Amino acid sequence: MAYDFDTIATNYDRMNRLMTLGLDRRWRKRAVRGLHGNVLDVACGTGDMVVSLAEQGCTVTGVDISEEMLAIAKRKAPQATYMLADAEQLPFEDSSFDAVTCAFGVRNFVHLEQGLSEMLRVLKPGGTMVILELATPDNILIKPFYNFYTKHLIPWLGSRIAGNRAAYTYLPESIVRFPKGEAFVQIMEKLGGRTTERKLFFGVCRSYKIVKKQRGRST
Ligand SMILES: C[S@@+](CC[C@H](N)C(=O)[O-])C[C@H]1O[C@@H](n2cnc3c(N)ncnc32)[C@H](O)[C@@H]1O
């Protein structure tokens, strides 16, 4: 079953700013640089990616399965169109969007490949998909700090600030379970996207740029 973000919606933005010391906003802005046209933001949550896309002139549609998260997005970025919809069954025609984005969302899909295939399906051939995800760092010097931070400090912050230790214990656990780097690149290539990975902040955040292959072409 999908994790229920309704329960943490109210404190979601505050926790993000605290946990990443504000870097999450910069990561989103950097990731969507260069995108234009009609963009679908999947798992849009409270709308921070929608804001970044709208700031550079994109026409944005945001979808999410959490009503509470969507309610905040609608207040924060009212210029976009929003729908309560599951990434694994998107209510759009094939090739509807110039670009598709998803920040910190795919890690929460129940059926990862189903969601990613749907995102590729609604993207125009040759269009770009941008996926931002959290990951464990590769550097062995950074790892002990990262482990302490995610296993102890984040759950503590979650209980103090959001009153929800369980949600912020789920977060680091879901990061460890999720395929990162080359493993994720391979999944996207198999599904039909030419994929490049960029590591941000020692690799604790990864930005994947995926170009949908044209039909009938192998490269
Ligand atoms: C960690 S939040 C990310 C929100 C936002 N994209 C951001 O940048 O802050 C994950 C979001 O994914 C949504 N989500 C999880 N599974 C989903 C699915 N199958 N379809 C649509 N949204 C989903 C959750 O409701 C939640 O709002």
mmCIF file of C-alpha atoms and ligand atoms in Angstrom:
data_model
loop_
_atom_site.group_PDB
_atom_site.id
_atom_site.type_symbol
_atom_site.label_atom_id
_atom_site.label_comp_id
_atom_site.label_asym_id
_atom_site.label_seq_id
_atom_site.Cartn_x
_atom_site.Cartn_y
_atom_site.Cartn_z
ATOM 1 C CA MET A 1 0.000 0.000 0.000
ATOM 2 C CA ALA A 2 1.189 3.550 -0.750
ATOM 3 C CA TYR A 3 2.493 5.613 2.183
ATOM 4 C CA ASP A 4 -0.197 8.061 3.335
ATOM 5 C CA PHE A 5 1.215 11.588 3.009
ATOM 6 C CA ASP A 6 -2.035 13.157 4.251
ATOM 7 C CA THR A 7 -0.768 12.632 7.797
ATOM 8 C CA ILE A 8 2.370 14.751 7.332
ATOM 9 C CA ALA A 9 1.143 17.347 4.818
ATOM 10 C CA THR A 10 0.908 20.257 7.296
ATOM 11 C CA ASN A 11 4.540 20.036 8.381
ATOM 12 C CA TYR A 12 5.960 18.645 5.130
ATOM 13 C CA ASP A 13 7.531 21.869 3.811
ATOM 14 C CA ARG A 14 8.971 22.894 7.179
ATOM 15 C CA MET A 15 10.562 19.465 7.617
ATOM 16 C CA ASN A 16 12.054 19.559 4.106
ATOM 17 C CA ARG A 17 13.675 22.955 4.705
ATOM 18 C CA LEU A 18 15.047 21.786 8.045
ATOM 19 C CA MET A 19 16.322 18.383 6.937
ATOM 20 C CA THR A 20 18.102 19.708 3.839
ATOM 21 C CA LEU A 21 18.968 23.162 5.252
ATOM 22 C CA GLY A 22 17.011 24.628 2.356
ATOM 23 C CA LEU A 23 18.941 22.756 -0.320
ATOM 24 C CA ASP A 24 15.862 20.906 -1.575
ATOM 25 C CA ARG A 25 14.566 24.083 -3.255
ATOM 26 C CA ARG A 26 17.864 24.565 -5.058
ATOM 27 C CA TRP A 27 17.896 20.920 -6.182
ATOM 28 C CA ARG A 28 14.440 21.251 -7.748
ATOM 29 C CA LYS A 29 15.310 24.535 -9.491
ATOM 30 C CA ARG A 30 18.498 23.061 -10.922
ATOM 31 C CA ALA A 31 16.788 19.876 -12.045
ATOM 32 C CA VAL A 32 14.090 21.598 -14.088
ATOM 33 C CA ARG A 33 16.349 24.189 -15.714
ATOM 34 C CA GLY A 34 15.809 24.154 -19.481
ATOM 35 C CA LEU A 35 12.376 22.482 -19.417
ATOM 36 C CA HIS A 36 9.591 24.309 -21.218
ATOM 37 C CA GLY A 37 6.088 23.930 -22.591
ATOM 38 C CA ASN A 38 3.372 21.721 -21.191
ATOM 39 C CA VAL A 39 4.789 19.882 -18.165
ATOM 40 C CA LEU A 40 3.311 17.159 -15.957
ATOM 41 C CA ASP A 41 4.630 17.069 -12.383
ATOM 42 C CA VAL A 42 3.909 13.627 -10.937
ATOM 43 C CA ALA A 43 3.570 13.193 -7.153
ATOM 44 C CA CYS A 44 3.581 16.995 -6.955
ATOM 45 C CA GLY A 45 2.953 16.995 -3.202
ATOM 46 C CA THR A 46 2.772 20.522 -1.790
ATOM 47 C CA GLY A 47 3.788 21.993 -5.151
ATOM 48 C CA ASP A 48 7.423 23.063 -4.779
ATOM 49 C CA MET A 49 8.379 21.569 -8.152
ATOM 50 C CA VAL A 50 5.300 23.207 -9.691
ATOM 51 C CA VAL A 51 6.579 26.568 -8.397
ATOM 52 C CA SER A 52 10.031 26.026 -9.944
ATOM 53 C CA LEU A 53 8.504 25.030 -13.291
ATOM 54 C CA ALA A 54 6.031 27.916 -13.333
ATOM 55 C CA GLU A 55 8.841 30.388 -12.534
ATOM 56 C CA GLN A 56 10.489 29.525 -15.841
ATOM 57 C CA GLY A 57 7.296 29.855 -17.835
ATOM 58 C CA CYS A 58 6.066 26.249 -18.063
ATOM 59 C CA THR A 59 2.365 25.404 -18.115
ATOM 60 C CA VAL A 60 2.066 22.858 -15.319
ATOM 61 C CA THR A 61 -0.307 20.046 -14.392
ATOM 62 C CA GLY A 62 0.300 18.498 -10.973
ATOM 63 C CA VAL A 63 -0.984 15.084 -9.902
ATOM 64 C CA ASP A 64 -0.824 13.374 -6.531
ATOM 65 C CA ILE A 65 -2.724 10.743 -4.550
ATOM 66 C CA SER A 66 -2.808 12.816 -1.351
ATOM 67 C CA GLU A 67 -5.662 15.286 -1.059
ATOM 68 C CA GLU A 68 -3.992 17.143 1.810
ATOM 69 C CA MET A 69 -0.741 17.631 -0.108
ATOM 70 C CA LEU A 70 -2.693 18.819 -3.166
ATOM 71 C CA ALA A 71 -4.686 21.292 -1.067
ATOM 72 C CA ILE A 72 -1.425 22.977 -0.008
ATOM 73 C CA ALA A 73 -0.103 22.964 -3.605
ATOM 74 C CA LYS A 74 -3.274 24.664 -4.833
ATOM 75 C CA ARG A 75 -2.792 27.484 -2.333
ATOM 76 C CA LYS A 76 0.927 27.819 -3.040
ATOM 77 C CA ALA A 77 0.844 27.673 -6.841
ATOM 78 C CA PRO A 78 -2.731 28.395 -7.965
ATOM 79 C CA GLN A 79 -1.661 29.000 -11.578
ATOM 80 C CA ALA A 80 -1.293 25.242 -12.204
ATOM 81 C CA THR A 81 -3.938 22.592 -12.896
ATOM 82 C CA TYR A 82 -4.207 19.818 -10.303
ATOM 83 C CA MET A 83 -5.673 16.344 -10.296
ATOM 84 C CA LEU A 84 -6.022 13.652 -7.686
ATOM 85 C CA ALA A 85 -4.506 10.782 -9.652
ATOM 86 C CA ASP A 86 -2.253 7.758 -9.264
ATOM 87 C CA ALA A 87 1.062 7.817 -11.117
ATOM 88 C CA GLU A 88 0.563 4.135 -11.858
ATOM 89 C CA GLN A 89 -2.588 4.894 -13.857
ATOM 90 C CA LEU A 90 -2.307 8.392 -15.279
ATOM 91 C CA PRO A 91 -5.526 9.848 -16.736
ATOM 92 C CA PHE A 92 -3.859 11.280 -19.862
ATOM 93 C CA GLU A 93 -3.520 10.282 -23.500
ATOM 94 C CA ASP A 94 -0.209 8.936 -24.810
ATOM 95 C CA SER A 95 2.388 11.622 -25.669
ATOM 96 C CA SER A 96 0.437 14.467 -24.020
ATOM 97 C CA PHE A 97 3.322 16.380 -22.405
ATOM 98 C CA ASP A 98 6.536 18.090 -23.546
ATOM 99 C CA ALA A 99 8.184 17.156 -20.243
ATOM 100 C CA VAL A 100 7.409 15.105 -17.129
ATOM 101 C CA THR A 101 8.953 15.671 -13.698
ATOM 102 C CA CYS A 102 8.863 13.918 -10.355
ATOM 103 C CA ALA A 103 10.710 15.069 -7.236
ATOM 104 C CA PHE A 104 11.145 12.647 -4.339
ATOM 105 C CA GLY A 105 8.064 10.765 -5.489
ATOM 106 C CA VAL A 106 9.038 7.600 -7.386
ATOM 107 C CA ARG A 107 10.595 6.079 -4.239
ATOM 108 C CA ASN A 108 7.077 5.896 -2.837
ATOM 109 C CA PHE A 109 5.417 4.110 -5.754
ATOM 110 C CA VAL A 110 4.026 0.690 -4.881
ATOM 111 C CA HIS A 111 4.900 -0.647 -8.355
ATOM 112 C CA LEU A 112 7.927 1.368 -9.457
ATOM 113 C CA GLU A 113 8.146 0.204 -13.075
ATOM 114 C CA GLN A 114 4.392 0.615 -13.618
ATOM 115 C CA GLY A 115 4.595 4.259 -12.486
ATOM 116 C CA LEU A 116 7.715 4.988 -14.541
ATOM 117 C CA SER A 117 6.158 3.367 -17.651
ATOM 118 C CA GLU A 118 3.072 5.516 -17.247
ATOM 119 C CA MET A 119 5.206 8.651 -16.952
ATOM 120 C CA LEU A 120 7.043 7.705 -20.152
ATOM 121 C CA ARG A 121 3.777 6.863 -21.927
ATOM 122 C CA VAL A 122 2.325 10.364 -21.461
ATOM 123 C CA LEU A 123 5.605 12.027 -22.500
ATOM 124 C CA LYS A 124 6.116 12.972 -26.157
ATOM 125 C CA PRO A 125 8.813 10.958 -27.972
ATOM 126 C CA GLY A 126 12.052 12.951 -27.699
ATOM 127 C CA GLY A 127 10.650 14.755 -24.636
ATOM 128 C CA THR A 128 12.484 14.986 -21.328
ATOM 129 C CA MET A 129 11.617 13.464 -18.001
ATOM 130 C CA VAL A 130 13.391 14.655 -14.870
ATOM 131 C CA ILE A 131 13.414 12.545 -11.734
ATOM 132 C CA LEU A 132 14.902 13.778 -8.487
ATOM 133 C CA GLU A 133 15.449 11.213 -5.777
ATOM 134 C CA LEU A 134 17.254 10.867 -2.489
ATOM 135 C CA ALA A 135 19.993 8.251 -2.206
ATOM 136 C CA THR A 136 22.691 7.029 0.117
ATOM 137 C CA PRO A 137 26.104 8.622 -0.601
ATOM 138 C CA ASP A 138 28.848 6.448 -2.172
ATOM 139 C CA ASN A 139 31.758 8.140 -0.366
ATOM 140 C CA ILE A 140 32.850 6.046 2.628
ATOM 141 C CA LEU A 141 33.983 9.163 4.532
ATOM 142 C CA ILE A 142 30.550 10.749 4.212
ATOM 143 C CA LYS A 143 28.588 7.572 4.988
ATOM 144 C CA PRO A 144 28.988 7.550 8.820
ATOM 145 C CA PHE A 145 27.704 11.162 9.053
ATOM 146 C CA TYR A 146 24.892 10.381 6.652
ATOM 147 C CA ASN A 147 23.895 7.261 8.628
ATOM 148 C CA PHE A 148 23.864 9.121 11.929
ATOM 149 C CA TYR A 149 21.921 11.997 10.423
ATOM 150 C CA THR A 150 19.268 9.869 8.734
ATOM 151 C CA LYS A 151 18.892 7.140 11.371
ATOM 152 C CA HIS A 152 18.916 9.332 14.475
ATOM 153 C CA LEU A 153 18.564 13.050 13.762
ATOM 154 C CA ILE A 154 15.822 12.889 11.124
ATOM 155 C CA PRO A 155 13.479 10.630 13.168
ATOM 156 C CA TRP A 156 14.122 12.889 16.187
ATOM 157 C CA LEU A 157 13.298 16.007 14.155
ATOM 158 C CA GLY A 158 10.227 14.206 12.821
ATOM 159 C CA SER A 159 8.913 13.569 16.301
ATOM 160 C CA ARG A 160 9.757 17.084 17.597
ATOM 161 C CA ILE A 161 8.613 19.161 14.624
ATOM 162 C CA ALA A 162 6.000 17.021 12.883
ATOM 163 C CA GLY A 163 4.940 14.917 15.860
ATOM 164 C CA ASN A 164 5.467 11.867 13.668
ATOM 165 C CA ARG A 165 8.550 9.792 14.298
ATOM 166 C CA ALA A 166 7.256 6.853 12.226
ATOM 167 C CA ALA A 167 7.035 8.904 9.013
ATOM 168 C CA TYR A 168 10.602 10.114 9.381
ATOM 169 C CA THR A 169 11.841 6.623 10.185
ATOM 170 C CA TYR A 170 10.151 5.406 6.982
ATOM 171 C CA LEU A 171 12.034 8.095 5.006
ATOM 172 C CA PRO A 172 15.627 6.809 5.489
ATOM 173 C CA GLU A 173 14.452 3.198 5.197
ATOM 174 C CA SER A 174 12.786 3.906 1.853
ATOM 175 C CA ILE A 175 15.973 5.648 0.622
ATOM 176 C CA VAL A 176 18.113 2.592 1.423
ATOM 177 C CA ARG A 177 15.678 0.240 -0.375
ATOM 178 C CA PHE A 178 15.442 2.354 -3.535
ATOM 179 C CA PRO A 179 17.673 1.577 -6.582
ATOM 180 C CA LYS A 180 20.205 4.358 -7.093
ATOM 181 C CA GLY A 181 22.719 5.350 -9.751
ATOM 182 C CA GLU A 182 23.430 2.724 -12.391
ATOM 183 C CA ALA A 183 20.665 0.420 -11.094
ATOM 184 C CA PHE A 184 18.076 3.143 -11.674
ATOM 185 C CA VAL A 185 19.612 4.109 -15.016
ATOM 186 C CA GLN A 186 19.245 0.467 -16.162
ATOM 187 C CA ILE A 187 15.562 0.392 -15.213
ATOM 188 C CA MET A 188 14.871 3.573 -17.190
ATOM 189 C CA GLU A 189 16.845 2.364 -20.211
ATOM 190 C CA LYS A 190 14.841 -0.883 -20.206
ATOM 191 C CA LEU A 191 11.584 1.067 -20.122
ATOM 192 C CA GLY A 192 12.616 3.260 -23.061
ATOM 193 C CA GLY A 193 14.435 6.319 -21.740
ATOM 194 C CA ARG A 194 18.001 7.420 -22.511
ATOM 195 C CA THR A 195 19.168 8.282 -19.010
ATOM 196 C CA THR A 196 21.938 10.321 -17.444
ATOM 197 C CA GLU A 197 22.523 10.733 -13.724
ATOM 198 C CA ARG A 198 23.845 13.787 -11.891
ATOM 199 C CA LYS A 199 24.854 13.583 -8.245
ATOM 200 C CA LEU A 200 24.012 16.510 -5.998
ATOM 201 C CA PHE A 201 25.513 17.165 -2.568
ATOM 202 C CA PHE A 202 27.794 14.092 -2.321
ATOM 203 C CA GLY A 203 25.151 11.988 -4.065
ATOM 204 C CA VAL A 204 22.526 12.230 -1.322
ATOM 205 C CA CYS A 205 20.291 13.609 -4.048
ATOM 206 C CA ARG A 206 20.324 12.301 -7.622
ATOM 207 C CA SER A 207 18.914 14.046 -10.639
ATOM 208 C CA TYR A 208 18.089 11.722 -13.547
ATOM 209 C CA LYS A 209 17.513 13.256 -16.963
ATOM 210 C CA ILE A 210 15.641 10.850 -19.185
ATOM 211 C CA VAL A 211 14.922 11.408 -22.873
ATOM 212 C CA LYS A 212 12.108 9.265 -24.259
ATOM 213 C CA LYS A 213 13.401 7.209 -27.155
ATOM 214 C CA GLN A 214 11.733 7.756 -30.509
ATOM 215 C CA ARG A 215 9.689 4.733 -31.577
ATOM 216 C CA GLY A 216 11.632 2.294 -33.763
ATOM 217 C CA ARG A 217 15.022 3.644 -32.664
ATOM 218 C CA SER A 218 17.343 1.728 -30.405
ATOM 219 C CA THR A 219 19.406 4.748 -29.309
HETATM 220 C C1 LIG B 1 8.087 12.985 -0.614
HETATM 221 S S1 LIG B 1 6.644 13.662 -1.334
HETATM 222 C C2 LIG B 1 7.284 14.642 -2.676
HETATM 223 C C3 LIG B 1 6.403 15.815 -2.971
HETATM 224 C C4 LIG B 1 6.938 16.834 -3.980
HETATM 225 N N1 LIG B 1 7.136 16.267 -5.289
HETATM 226 C C5 LIG B 1 8.192 17.524 -3.522
HETATM 227 O O1 LIG B 1 9.066 17.788 -4.345
HETATM 228 O O2 LIG B 1 8.293 17.869 -2.336
HETATM 229 C C6 LIG B 1 6.023 12.265 -2.164
HETATM 230 C C7 LIG B 1 4.653 12.500 -2.797
HETATM 231 O O3 LIG B 1 4.368 11.391 -3.661
HETATM 232 C C8 LIG B 1 2.980 11.160 -3.611
HETATM 233 N N2 LIG B 1 2.746 9.821 -4.156
HETATM 234 C C9 LIG B 1 3.172 8.643 -3.662
HETATM 235 N N3 LIG B 1 2.764 7.629 -4.447
HETATM 236 C C10 LIG B 1 2.091 8.197 -5.483
HETATM 237 C C11 LIG B 1 1.432 7.683 -6.634
HETATM 238 N N4 LIG B 1 1.390 6.376 -6.879
HETATM 239 N N5 LIG B 1 0.841 8.547 -7.469
HETATM 240 C C12 LIG B 1 0.854 9.885 -7.228
HETATM 241 N N6 LIG B 1 1.460 10.438 -6.157
HETATM 242 C C13 LIG B 1 2.065 9.601 -5.301
HETATM 243 C C14 LIG B 1 2.644 11.355 -2.141
HETATM 244 O O4 LIG B 1 1.269 11.535 -1.907
HETATM 245 C C15 LIG B 1 3.494 12.573 -1.809
HETATM 246 O O5 LIG B 1 2.791 13.777 -1.992
#
